[in-house]
Amino acid sequence: MAKTRVHDLAKEYGMSSKEMLEHLADMKIPAKSASSTLEDAYVSIVRKKLKPILEARAAEIEAEKKAAAEKAAEEARIAAEQAEKERLEAERRREKERAEEERRRAAEEAARKKAEAERIAAEKKAAEEAEKNRVKDTAPKQAPSFSSLLDQIAQQEKVLARQAEEAAAAKAQAKGNGRRKKDDDRSSRGPKRSGSPAPRAGEPSAPVRDNGSDNSSDNGRRKGKRGRRGEDGGEDRYSRMAREAEAYNRSKVLEEARVAVEEASRESTGRRKKRKERRQKQAEQAAEQQRIEEAIANDQDISQLDTVKVPQGSTVAELAELLGVPANDIIKRLFLLGTPLTLTESMSDELIELVADDLGRDVKVMTKEEENSFTFYDDPKDLVPRAPVVTVMGHVDHGKTSLLDAIRHTGVAEGEAGGITQAIGASQVTINGRKITFIDTPGHATFTAMRARGAKVTDIVILIVAADDGVMPQTIESINHAKAAGVPIVVAVNKIDKPGANPDKVRQELTEYGIVPEEWGGQNMFVNISAKKKIGIDELLETVLLEADVLELKGNPGTFASGNVLEAKLDKGRGSVATVLVTRGTLHIGDALVAGMTYGRVRAMLDFKGRPVEEAGPSDAVEILGLQSVPNAGDEFRVFQDDREARDLADQRALKARIEEQNRVKHVTLENLFATMADADVKELNLIIKADVQGSIEALQDSLDKMDQSEVRINTIHAAVGAINETDVVLADASNAIIIGFGVRPDAKARNLAERDGVEIRCYDVIYKALEDLDAARIGMLKPTEVEVSTGMATVLDTFKVPKVGIAAGVRVEEGEIAATDSVRLVRDGIVVYNGSIASMRHYKDEAKSLRSGTEGGIGLENFQDIKPGDQIEAYRIDEVARTE
């Protein structure tokens, strides 16, 4: 008979689960949580009791709806009236503004016309005044063309200077001509009258002139001189004053023009600088806008754009380059912090954060895992409900695969070696029109790493525990992985149909690890099932859906796809095949994606039943073909719009991985030579691992790392997916390694080459058998264990002096037989005072090889003389025993 959950009953009555639980408590009906189920009899009672409440609530809801409708209509009417009123008011305001604008424009136009008329009149008047007062220009009428006003001014100054020089030269020449003419006149006039000599004989004497005529003649000569000076070369006073005034006016005009040009040049320079700053600011704003648009296109969080991502262990030079600051600034701050470093030295995470904080920069230190991961930001309005991703975890042979077989009606366990799941598988089922994606993680202890990876990509964990076996080590590990990932746990108690099954005991054991059932007041749902007989399967699936409803799982299907690689392998006919879980976006055929260090374009997609599909949305697990190489299980993948971007990112990651691999190799130097010689005693076991899937390699490597390697170092020099080929045999021959094949076999050429070179190849189908053989090989290479075997014990009776030996002890053997080759300890009052070897042994006067129990003799100790009567001598030897651990 079907049962009804409290959660569903509350939904039927439109109330919360808490209110329904209160009503059930009032009716004395047992129910502890929302997931509790009620019998039909209780459901009938509840419906009968709650019928009035339901009718009252329906009437109340109807009244509320009617009141809400009336209120909405009234609000709509008021809003319409208010909108009409505002529209009319705005129209009146716009009319008024238009009238004011017209009046203002008319006034401005009248003022402009009046100002224009006044300006024209003033310019005309100024032109007439300037023409009246203008000094005639003596400069040449035709001047050469100039590149700028400053060049014209400079050229005009040169013309004025040249004219001044020519005027000065002309004046000097005129002055010189005047002097020469004066001298000529003076010489032509002869001596003065007062001193003139008497006339020669036969010559007539000079006529005698009166004073008046003589004075008039002199005045005429002086007047003629002045007239000639003005006519010949000298310029008069007024011409000189006019020329100087003209030169002064030209100099003043040129100086004013030069000052105006310099001022205009300064203003032009300031405007250019402002325009340049404005262009730079606009370019910065455009770059910032482009960066924001690219971040939105890549679904990144805009608030994290200014955060600088710094790889863990970055050097000083790398940090300076990422922050865009000089390296000296970082070195100075490190010196002040008391941690001086060079450019090539790595910085700790705390130092990086301290230096960045002092520089005022926001940084985030990225681990190697975070560097290869992607961060996205989704707008809440783009999110839609998605199917839950469920991981089935638990101990080996507790029924995980059988449970999935019962759910999806397949035969997974029948085709697996030893009945153990060897790789992560994914499937999807539809229950009540809703999908659930299942991930089946292996249950063997060696698959801890794979199980941890499964817990990281899941939403809900089904922890399966056998009712007849209880909590086992792998069960505890599964709980720890789920808690570390913050994933809710639903416990499925399996095999309840077997004799000796005790589900309550399982519940009690799980409480010790923080897994408490809801019926006991805890947070975890428990369901009793039987995978073989298909008991409780529907109830388990309903519990998973109820847990998913509580989690409110959502995803964004309308963007590029991203997710995780669940498993990857190399198929002979199809190439690289990867099983991926889409956690965000929608994956289509033809998308270019990057997964770890590999890239490719999706050529085909298959669902868990092998059927081709065209797309895969959030929470869908599909198998894809088209990658260039085999990715690692657990790698995060992302779709890119361009193949070039995907290829470049994959190449960068591969190059970085190769560089890190090369840097891990330590070469011998003078500093580590002694340590290298000391490590020469440590034996090594080199391995080459080839497997069918990447997860098996990780599981085997994880188990090898847990082995004791203090005396024998296990080195995995090469690990890859695919069959064993000739290249692997050549590498094993060169490095003296053993080839381990897990789920793969060598081809004919590799087998023949291995037989010829003596390379050992071991192939396995079940992983613990490989571990047993490796452990046996490791034990065989260990140094034998040294075991101390007690041979005898003697008591010192007295001491005596022996030549060339010193003090010897006279002893009586109490137990066993003491040989001369044994090591001995001298014990005094329970304290060992000597530990060494025997120097001599005698039986009376004869040399002895051994002393048996009950006999007396003499024993001398090597380099020790402090022997006293009553001391105990314990003899022993060290035997080497082969290691059997």
Short mmCIF file of N, CA, C and O in Angstrom, two decimals, residues 91-107:
data_model
loop_
_atom_site.label_atom_id
_atom_site.label_comp_id
_atom_site.label_asym_id
_atom_site.label_seq_id
_atom_site.Cartn_x
_atom_site.Cartn_y
_atom_site.Cartn_z
N GLU A 91 2.86 69.03 -20.61
CA GLU A 91 2.56 69.70 -21.87
C GLU A 91 2.49 71.22 -21.67
O GLU A 91 3.03 71.99 -22.47
N ARG A 92 1.82 71.64 -20.58
CA ARG A 92 1.76 73.08 -20.29
C ARG A 92 3.15 73.65 -20.01
O ARG A 92 3.51 74.74 -20.45
N ARG A 93 3.97 72.89 -19.31
CA ARG A 93 5.32 73.35 -19.00
C ARG A 93 6.16 73.46 -20.27
O ARG A 93 6.92 74.42 -20.45
N ARG A 94 5.98 72.50 -21.19
CA ARG A 94 6.72 72.56 -22.44
C ARG A 94 6.28 73.75 -23.29
O ARG A 94 7.11 74.40 -23.95
N GLU A 95 4.94 74.07 -23.32
CA GLU A 95 4.45 75.23 -24.07
C GLU A 95 5.05 76.52 -23.53
O GLU A 95 5.50 77.40 -24.27
N LYS A 96 5.07 76.63 -22.21
CA LYS A 96 5.63 77.81 -21.58
C LYS A 96 7.12 77.94 -21.89
O LYS A 96 7.63 79.02 -22.19
N GLU A 97 7.81 76.82 -21.83
CA GLU A 97 9.25 76.84 -22.12
C GLU A 97 9.51 77.22 -23.57
O GLU A 97 10.47 77.93 -23.87
N ARG A 98 8.65 76.73 -24.50
CA ARG A 98 8.83 77.08 -25.91
C ARG A 98 8.61 78.59 -26.13
O ARG A 98 9.35 79.23 -26.88
N ALA A 99 7.58 79.18 -25.46
CA ALA A 99 7.34 80.63 -25.59
C ALA A 99 8.53 81.42 -25.05
O ALA A 99 8.99 82.40 -25.67
N GLU A 100 9.03 81.02 -23.88
CA GLU A 100 10.18 81.71 -23.30
C GLU A 100 11.38 81.59 -24.24
O GLU A 100 12.15 82.54 -24.41
N GLU A 101 11.55 80.43 -24.83
CA GLU A 101 12.68 80.22 -25.73
C GLU A 101 12.57 81.11 -26.96
O GLU A 101 13.56 81.69 -27.44
N GLU A 102 11.35 81.29 -27.50
CA GLU A 102 11.16 82.16 -28.66
C GLU A 102 11.48 83.61 -28.32
O GLU A 102 12.15 84.32 -29.08
N ARG A 103 10.99 84.07 -27.17
CA ARG A 103 11.29 85.44 -26.74
C ARG A 103 12.78 85.65 -26.53
O ARG A 103 13.36 86.66 -26.92
N ARG A 104 13.42 84.69 -25.92
CA ARG A 104 14.86 84.81 -25.68
C ARG A 104 15.63 84.85 -26.99
O ARG A 104 16.56 85.63 -27.17
N ARG A 105 15.22 83.99 -27.94
CA ARG A 105 15.91 83.97 -29.23
C ARG A 105 15.73 85.30 -29.98
O ARG A 105 16.67 85.81 -30.61
N ALA A 106 14.48 85.90 -29.93
CA ALA A 106 14.24 87.17 -30.60
C ALA A 106 15.10 88.28 -29.99
O ALA A 106 15.71 89.10 -30.71
N ALA A 107 15.18 88.31 -28.65
CA ALA A 107 16.00 89.33 -27.99
C ALA A 107 17.47 89.15 -28.34
O ALA A 107 18.19 90.12 -28.60
#
